[in-house]
Short mmCIF file of C-alpha atoms in Angstrom, two decimals:
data_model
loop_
_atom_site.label_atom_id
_atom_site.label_comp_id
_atom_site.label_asym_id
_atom_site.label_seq_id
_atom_site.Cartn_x
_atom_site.Cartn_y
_atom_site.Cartn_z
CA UNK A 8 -0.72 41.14 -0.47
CA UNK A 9 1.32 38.30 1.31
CA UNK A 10 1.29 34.68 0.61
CA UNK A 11 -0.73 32.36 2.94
CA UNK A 12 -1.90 28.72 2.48
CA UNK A 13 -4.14 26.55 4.83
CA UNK A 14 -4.84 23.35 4.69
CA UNK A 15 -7.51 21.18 5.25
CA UNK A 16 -8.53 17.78 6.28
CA UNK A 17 -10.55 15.50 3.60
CA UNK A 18 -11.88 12.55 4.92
CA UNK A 19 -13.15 9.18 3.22
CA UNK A 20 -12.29 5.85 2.52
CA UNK A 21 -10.94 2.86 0.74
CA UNK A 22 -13.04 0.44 -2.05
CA UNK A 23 -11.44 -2.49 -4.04
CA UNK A 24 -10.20 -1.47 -7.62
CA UNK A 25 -8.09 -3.16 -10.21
CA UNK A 26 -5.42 -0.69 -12.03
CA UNK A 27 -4.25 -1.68 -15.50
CA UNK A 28 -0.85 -0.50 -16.58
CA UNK A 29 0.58 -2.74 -19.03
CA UNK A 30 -0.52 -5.59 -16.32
CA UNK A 31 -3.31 -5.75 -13.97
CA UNK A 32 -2.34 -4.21 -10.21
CA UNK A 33 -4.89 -4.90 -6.73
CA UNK A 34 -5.38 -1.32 -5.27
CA UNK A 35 -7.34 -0.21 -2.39
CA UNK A 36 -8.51 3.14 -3.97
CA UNK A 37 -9.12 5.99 -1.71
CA UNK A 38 -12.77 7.57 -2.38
CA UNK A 39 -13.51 11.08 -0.29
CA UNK A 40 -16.19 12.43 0.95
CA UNK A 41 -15.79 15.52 -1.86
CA UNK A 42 -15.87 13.10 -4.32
CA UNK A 43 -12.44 13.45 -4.73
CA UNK A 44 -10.63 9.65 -6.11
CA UNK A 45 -7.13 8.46 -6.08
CA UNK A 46 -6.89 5.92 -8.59
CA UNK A 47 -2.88 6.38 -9.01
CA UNK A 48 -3.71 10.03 -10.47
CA UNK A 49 -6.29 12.64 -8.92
CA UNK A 50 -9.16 12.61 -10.18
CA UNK A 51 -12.93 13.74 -9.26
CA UNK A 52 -16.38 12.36 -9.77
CA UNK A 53 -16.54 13.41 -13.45
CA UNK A 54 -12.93 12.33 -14.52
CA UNK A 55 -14.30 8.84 -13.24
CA UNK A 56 -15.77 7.40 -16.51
CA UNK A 57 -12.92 8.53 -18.63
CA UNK A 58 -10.80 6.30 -16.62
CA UNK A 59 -12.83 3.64 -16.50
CA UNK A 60 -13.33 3.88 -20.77
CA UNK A 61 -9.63 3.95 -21.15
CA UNK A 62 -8.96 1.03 -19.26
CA UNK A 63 -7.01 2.56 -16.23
CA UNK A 64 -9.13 1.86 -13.36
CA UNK A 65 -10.91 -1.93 -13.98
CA UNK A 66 -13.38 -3.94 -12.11
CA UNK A 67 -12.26 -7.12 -12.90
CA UNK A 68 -9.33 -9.18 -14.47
CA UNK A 69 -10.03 -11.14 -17.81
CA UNK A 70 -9.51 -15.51 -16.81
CA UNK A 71 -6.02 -16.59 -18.12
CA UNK A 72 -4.49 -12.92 -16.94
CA UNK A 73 -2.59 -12.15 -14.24
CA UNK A 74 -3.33 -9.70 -10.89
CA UNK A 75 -0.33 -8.00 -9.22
CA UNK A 76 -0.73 -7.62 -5.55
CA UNK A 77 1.73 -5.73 -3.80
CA UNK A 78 4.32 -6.77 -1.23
CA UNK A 79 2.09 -10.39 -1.42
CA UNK A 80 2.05 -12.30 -4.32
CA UNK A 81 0.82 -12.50 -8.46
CA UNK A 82 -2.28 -14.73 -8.68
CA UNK A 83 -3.91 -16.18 -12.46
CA UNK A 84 -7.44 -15.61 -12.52
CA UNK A 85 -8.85 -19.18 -13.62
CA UNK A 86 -12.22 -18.60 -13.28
CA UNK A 87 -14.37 -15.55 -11.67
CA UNK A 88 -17.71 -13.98 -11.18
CA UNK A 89 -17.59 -10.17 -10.93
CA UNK A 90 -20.01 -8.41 -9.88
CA UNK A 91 -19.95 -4.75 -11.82
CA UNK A 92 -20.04 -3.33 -14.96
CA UNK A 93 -18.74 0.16 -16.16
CA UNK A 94 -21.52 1.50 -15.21
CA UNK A 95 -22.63 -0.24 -12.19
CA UNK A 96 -18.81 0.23 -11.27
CA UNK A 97 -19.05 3.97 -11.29
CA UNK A 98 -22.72 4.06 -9.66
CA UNK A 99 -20.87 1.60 -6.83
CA UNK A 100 -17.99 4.97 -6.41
CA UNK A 101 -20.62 7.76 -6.51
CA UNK A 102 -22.96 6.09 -3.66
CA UNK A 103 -19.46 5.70 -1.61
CA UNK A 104 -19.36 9.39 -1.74
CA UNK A 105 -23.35 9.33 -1.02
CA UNK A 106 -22.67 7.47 2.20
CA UNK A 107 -19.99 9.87 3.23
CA UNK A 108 -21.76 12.69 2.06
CA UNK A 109 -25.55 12.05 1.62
CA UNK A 110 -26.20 15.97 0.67
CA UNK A 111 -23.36 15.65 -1.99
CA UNK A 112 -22.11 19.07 -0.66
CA UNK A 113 -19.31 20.70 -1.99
CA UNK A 114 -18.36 17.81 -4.81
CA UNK A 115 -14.67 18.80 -5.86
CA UNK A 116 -14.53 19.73 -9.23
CA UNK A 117 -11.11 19.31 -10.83
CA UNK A 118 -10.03 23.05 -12.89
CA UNK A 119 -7.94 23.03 -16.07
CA UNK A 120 -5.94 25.72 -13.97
CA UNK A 121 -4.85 23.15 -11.44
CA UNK A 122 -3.33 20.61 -13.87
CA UNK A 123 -1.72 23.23 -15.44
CA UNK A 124 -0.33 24.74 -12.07
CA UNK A 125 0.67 21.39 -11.26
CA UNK A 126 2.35 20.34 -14.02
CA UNK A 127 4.33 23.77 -14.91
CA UNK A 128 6.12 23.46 -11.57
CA UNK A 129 6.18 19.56 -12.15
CA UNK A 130 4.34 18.76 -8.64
CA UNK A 131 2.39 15.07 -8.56
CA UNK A 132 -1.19 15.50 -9.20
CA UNK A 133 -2.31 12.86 -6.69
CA UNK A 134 -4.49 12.61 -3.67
CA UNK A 135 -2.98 9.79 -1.52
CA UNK A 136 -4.44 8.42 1.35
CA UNK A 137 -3.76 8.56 4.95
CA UNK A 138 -4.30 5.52 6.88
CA UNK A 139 -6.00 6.89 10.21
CA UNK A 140 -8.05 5.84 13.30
CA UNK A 141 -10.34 7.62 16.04
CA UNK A 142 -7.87 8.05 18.94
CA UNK A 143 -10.52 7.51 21.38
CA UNK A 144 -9.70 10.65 23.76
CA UNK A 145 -11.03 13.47 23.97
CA UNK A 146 -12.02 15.34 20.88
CA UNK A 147 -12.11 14.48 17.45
CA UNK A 148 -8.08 13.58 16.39
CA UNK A 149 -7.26 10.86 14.50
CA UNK A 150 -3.88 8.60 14.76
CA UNK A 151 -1.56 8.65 11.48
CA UNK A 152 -1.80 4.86 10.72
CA UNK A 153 -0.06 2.49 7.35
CA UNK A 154 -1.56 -0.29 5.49
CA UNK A 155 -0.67 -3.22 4.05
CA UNK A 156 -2.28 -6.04 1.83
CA UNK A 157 -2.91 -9.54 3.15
CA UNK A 158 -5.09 -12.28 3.17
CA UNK A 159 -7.89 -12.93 5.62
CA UNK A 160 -9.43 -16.31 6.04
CA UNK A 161 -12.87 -15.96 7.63
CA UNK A 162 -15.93 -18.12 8.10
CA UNK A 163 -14.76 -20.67 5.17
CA UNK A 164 -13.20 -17.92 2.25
CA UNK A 165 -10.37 -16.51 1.98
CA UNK A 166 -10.46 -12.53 1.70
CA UNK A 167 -7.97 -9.94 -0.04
CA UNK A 168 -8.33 -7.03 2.04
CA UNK A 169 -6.25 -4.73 4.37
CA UNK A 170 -4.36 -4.83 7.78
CA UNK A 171 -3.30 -1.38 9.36
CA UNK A 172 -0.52 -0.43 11.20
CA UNK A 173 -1.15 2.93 13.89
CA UNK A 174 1.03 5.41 15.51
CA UNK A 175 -0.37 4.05 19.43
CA UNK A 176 1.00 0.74 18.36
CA UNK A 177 -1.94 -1.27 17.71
CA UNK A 178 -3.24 -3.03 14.37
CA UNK A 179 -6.56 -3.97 13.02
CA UNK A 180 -7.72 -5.69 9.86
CA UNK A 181 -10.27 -4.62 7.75
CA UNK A 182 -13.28 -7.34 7.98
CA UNK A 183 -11.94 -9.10 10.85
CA UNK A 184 -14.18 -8.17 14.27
CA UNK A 185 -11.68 -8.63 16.60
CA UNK A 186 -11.47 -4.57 17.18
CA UNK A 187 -7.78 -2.99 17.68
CA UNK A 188 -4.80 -5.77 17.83
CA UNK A 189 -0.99 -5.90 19.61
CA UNK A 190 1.76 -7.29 17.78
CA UNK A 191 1.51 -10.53 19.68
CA UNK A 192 -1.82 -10.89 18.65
CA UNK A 193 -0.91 -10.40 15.08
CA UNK A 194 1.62 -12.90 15.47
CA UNK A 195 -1.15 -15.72 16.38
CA UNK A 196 -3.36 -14.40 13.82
CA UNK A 197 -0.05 -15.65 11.20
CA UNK A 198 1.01 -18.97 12.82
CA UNK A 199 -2.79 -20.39 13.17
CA UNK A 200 -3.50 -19.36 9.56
CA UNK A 201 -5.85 -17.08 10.15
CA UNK A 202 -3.81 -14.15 7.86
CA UNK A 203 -1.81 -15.66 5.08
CA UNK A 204 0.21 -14.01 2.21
CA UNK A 205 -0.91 -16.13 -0.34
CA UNK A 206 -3.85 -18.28 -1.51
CA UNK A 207 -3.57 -22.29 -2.41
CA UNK A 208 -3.56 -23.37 -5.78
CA UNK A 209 -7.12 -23.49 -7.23
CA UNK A 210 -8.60 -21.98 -4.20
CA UNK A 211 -11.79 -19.28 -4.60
CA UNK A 212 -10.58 -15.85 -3.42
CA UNK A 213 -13.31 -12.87 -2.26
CA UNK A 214 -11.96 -9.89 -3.20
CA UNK A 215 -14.46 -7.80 -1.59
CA UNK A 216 -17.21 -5.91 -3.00
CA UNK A 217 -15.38 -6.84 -7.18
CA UNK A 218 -16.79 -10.14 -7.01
CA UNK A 219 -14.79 -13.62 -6.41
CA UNK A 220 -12.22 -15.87 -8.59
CA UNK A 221 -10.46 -19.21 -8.90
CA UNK A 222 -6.49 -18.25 -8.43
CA UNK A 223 -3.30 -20.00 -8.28
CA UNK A 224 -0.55 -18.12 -7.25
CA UNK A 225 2.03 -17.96 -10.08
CA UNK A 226 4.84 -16.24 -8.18
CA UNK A 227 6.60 -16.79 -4.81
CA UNK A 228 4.44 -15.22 -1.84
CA UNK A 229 6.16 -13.14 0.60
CA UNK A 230 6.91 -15.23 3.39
CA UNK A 231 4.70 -14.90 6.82
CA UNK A 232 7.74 -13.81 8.40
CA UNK A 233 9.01 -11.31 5.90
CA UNK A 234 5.20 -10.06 5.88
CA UNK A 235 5.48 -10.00 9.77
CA UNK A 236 9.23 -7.87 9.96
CA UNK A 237 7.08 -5.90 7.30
CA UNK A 238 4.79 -4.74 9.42
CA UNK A 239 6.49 -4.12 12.60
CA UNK A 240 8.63 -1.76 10.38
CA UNK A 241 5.37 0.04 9.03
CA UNK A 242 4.55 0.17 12.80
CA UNK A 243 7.75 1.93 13.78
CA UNK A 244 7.77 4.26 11.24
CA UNK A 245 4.62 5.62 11.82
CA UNK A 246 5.47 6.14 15.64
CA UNK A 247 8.72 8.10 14.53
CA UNK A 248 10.85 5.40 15.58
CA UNK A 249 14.12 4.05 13.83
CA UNK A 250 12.85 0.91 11.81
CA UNK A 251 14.86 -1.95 10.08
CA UNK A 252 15.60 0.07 7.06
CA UNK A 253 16.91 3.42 9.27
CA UNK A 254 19.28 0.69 10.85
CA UNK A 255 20.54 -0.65 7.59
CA UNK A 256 21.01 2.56 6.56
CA UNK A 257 23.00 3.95 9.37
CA UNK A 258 25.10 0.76 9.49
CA UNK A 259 25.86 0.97 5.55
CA UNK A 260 27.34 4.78 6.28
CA UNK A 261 29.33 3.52 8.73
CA UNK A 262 31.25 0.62 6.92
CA UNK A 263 31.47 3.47 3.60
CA UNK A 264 33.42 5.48 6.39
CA UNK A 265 35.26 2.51 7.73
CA UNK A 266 35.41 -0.89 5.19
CA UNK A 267 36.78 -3.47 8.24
CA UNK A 268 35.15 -6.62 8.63
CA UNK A 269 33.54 -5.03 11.99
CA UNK A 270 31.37 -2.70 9.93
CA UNK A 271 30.92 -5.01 7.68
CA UNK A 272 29.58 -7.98 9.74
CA UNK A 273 27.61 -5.22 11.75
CA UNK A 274 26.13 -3.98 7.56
CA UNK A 275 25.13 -7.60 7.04
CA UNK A 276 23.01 -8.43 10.06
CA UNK A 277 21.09 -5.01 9.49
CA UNK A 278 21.01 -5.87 5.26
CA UNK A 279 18.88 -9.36 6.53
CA UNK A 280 17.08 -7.99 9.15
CA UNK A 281 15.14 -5.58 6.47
CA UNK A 282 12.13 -8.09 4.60
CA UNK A 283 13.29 -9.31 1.61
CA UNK A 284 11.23 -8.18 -0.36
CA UNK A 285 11.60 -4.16 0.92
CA UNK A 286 15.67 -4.56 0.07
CA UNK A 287 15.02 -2.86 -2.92
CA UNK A 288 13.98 0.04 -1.29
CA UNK A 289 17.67 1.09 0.50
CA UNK A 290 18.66 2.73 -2.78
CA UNK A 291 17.14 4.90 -5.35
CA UNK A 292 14.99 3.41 -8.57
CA UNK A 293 18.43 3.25 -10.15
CA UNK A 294 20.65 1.54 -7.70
CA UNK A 295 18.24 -0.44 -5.58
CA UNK A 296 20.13 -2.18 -3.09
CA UNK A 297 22.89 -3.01 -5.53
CA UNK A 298 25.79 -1.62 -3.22
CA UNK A 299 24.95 -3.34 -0.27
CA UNK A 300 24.69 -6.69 -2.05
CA UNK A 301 28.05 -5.78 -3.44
CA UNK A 302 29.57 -5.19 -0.37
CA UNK A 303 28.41 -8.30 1.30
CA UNK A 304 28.59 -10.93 -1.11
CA UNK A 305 31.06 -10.38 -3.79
CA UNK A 306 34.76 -9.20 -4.26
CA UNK A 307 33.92 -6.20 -6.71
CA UNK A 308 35.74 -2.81 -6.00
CA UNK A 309 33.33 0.18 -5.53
CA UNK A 310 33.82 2.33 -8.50
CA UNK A 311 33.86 6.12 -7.82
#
């Protein structure tokens, strides 16, 4: 018999959760319409409660702790009023699926056999999202899109939520009605306020259906203009176009093939040009962007 595979679009979407590993992490966790929910590891309807027992996927952050939110900023919960339980929590997840799926047909049910497939050839157990949109023409296909954490202020609160990035080059942010966005617009939306990367000190924060808190932010914020660059780069990618990083890439190899100033001058304007924050992300988890910062700003010999 020969070997085939097909595969096979799931769709669903995203609902506020809170993952704790060591500290507390913001995560937009993707629920499907097979009841099917990536909460950093696969897992289906029934594996739910077991992760919500052990303490992996949270509702809420204790007052005094601190929430990681990525590519934004770390915020101290002073005070907060959260809306679920473990149970309600889990009741809130199944009546996602509900909405998708109101029949609850063909509920994914996770096999022994998988994990053990999985994890014999060492393969990622996950189910990660795909950002996507209605293209609007004819048919039903949907545009490869990117997301990105940020804050939206709206009628009087401020908002954690989610702004997307879409292969046709337009944006939209999740609970703002302002429908499909260029990057001009986005650009207002930054300089009058409107999306910020941070919240002021002692200001309430909604995030979403979890419930609200006091925060101060208790590390540096990502700059609106790094968060801008970000997203134009999340933009790019997804259209298949060179982005910031590609560039700083490309102009790294060519200064490791020819070290004169040139190459080197030409390395440092792409090595700023990438957000700050995303520098990390030229290298591997071991090296980061260690080289290039070695390059441009000290003496030090490469050592081979």
């Amino acid at each position: 018999m020969g070997k085939v595979y097909r595969r096979q679009m799931i769709e669903g979407v995203t609902v506020p959760a809170i993952i704790r590993n060591g500290s507390y992490f913001w995560h937009s966790m993707a629920v499907y319409e097979d009841g099917t929910v990536s909460c950093w590891n696969k897992v289906d309807l029934s594996g739910v409660p077991q992760k919500i027992a052990s303490g992996w996927l949270q509702f809420s952050v204790p007052v005094g702790q601190t929430l990681s939110i990525y590519a934004l900023c770390c915020v101290k919960i002073l005070s907060a009023d959260w809306r679920f339980d473990g149970k309600s929590y889990y009741d809130y997840i199944i009546e996602t699926v509900r909405s998708m799926n109101p029949e609850m047909a063909n509920i994914y049910m996770t096999t022994q056999r998988e994990h053990d497939k999985w994890e014999k050839y060492r393969v990622s157990f996950s189910a990660s999202p795909t950002p996507c949109k209605l293209s609007g023409n004819f048919g039903y296909d949907l545009l490869k899109g990117d997301n990105a954490n940020i804050f939206l202020y709206k009628d009087g609160k401020l908002i954690l939520t989610e702004l997307y990035a879409y292969k046709d080059g337009t944006f939209s942010v999740d609970g703002l009605d302002e429908g499909y966005l260029s990057f001009e617009e986005l650009g207002k939306l930054f300089k009058d306020k409107t999306l910020r990367t941070s919240p002021k000190s002692g200001e309430a924060v909604s995030f979403r259906a979890l419930g609200a808190a006091e925060v101060e932010a208790v590390s540096k914020p990502v700059s609106a203009k790094q968060k801008l660059s970000e997203i134009e780069n999340k933009s790019l990618r997804v259209q298949n176009k060179p982005d910031a990083h590609d560039r700083c890439i490309a102009a790294y190899h060519a200064y490791l093939v020819e070290p004169s100033e040139f190459y080197k001058e030409k390395l440092r304007e792409a090595y700023e040009a990438v957000p700050e924050h995303e520098r990390c992300f030229l290298g591997d988890m071991d090296t980061r962007d260690g080289d290039y910062r070695r390059i441009l700003y000290t003496n030090d010999k490469r050592e081979v």
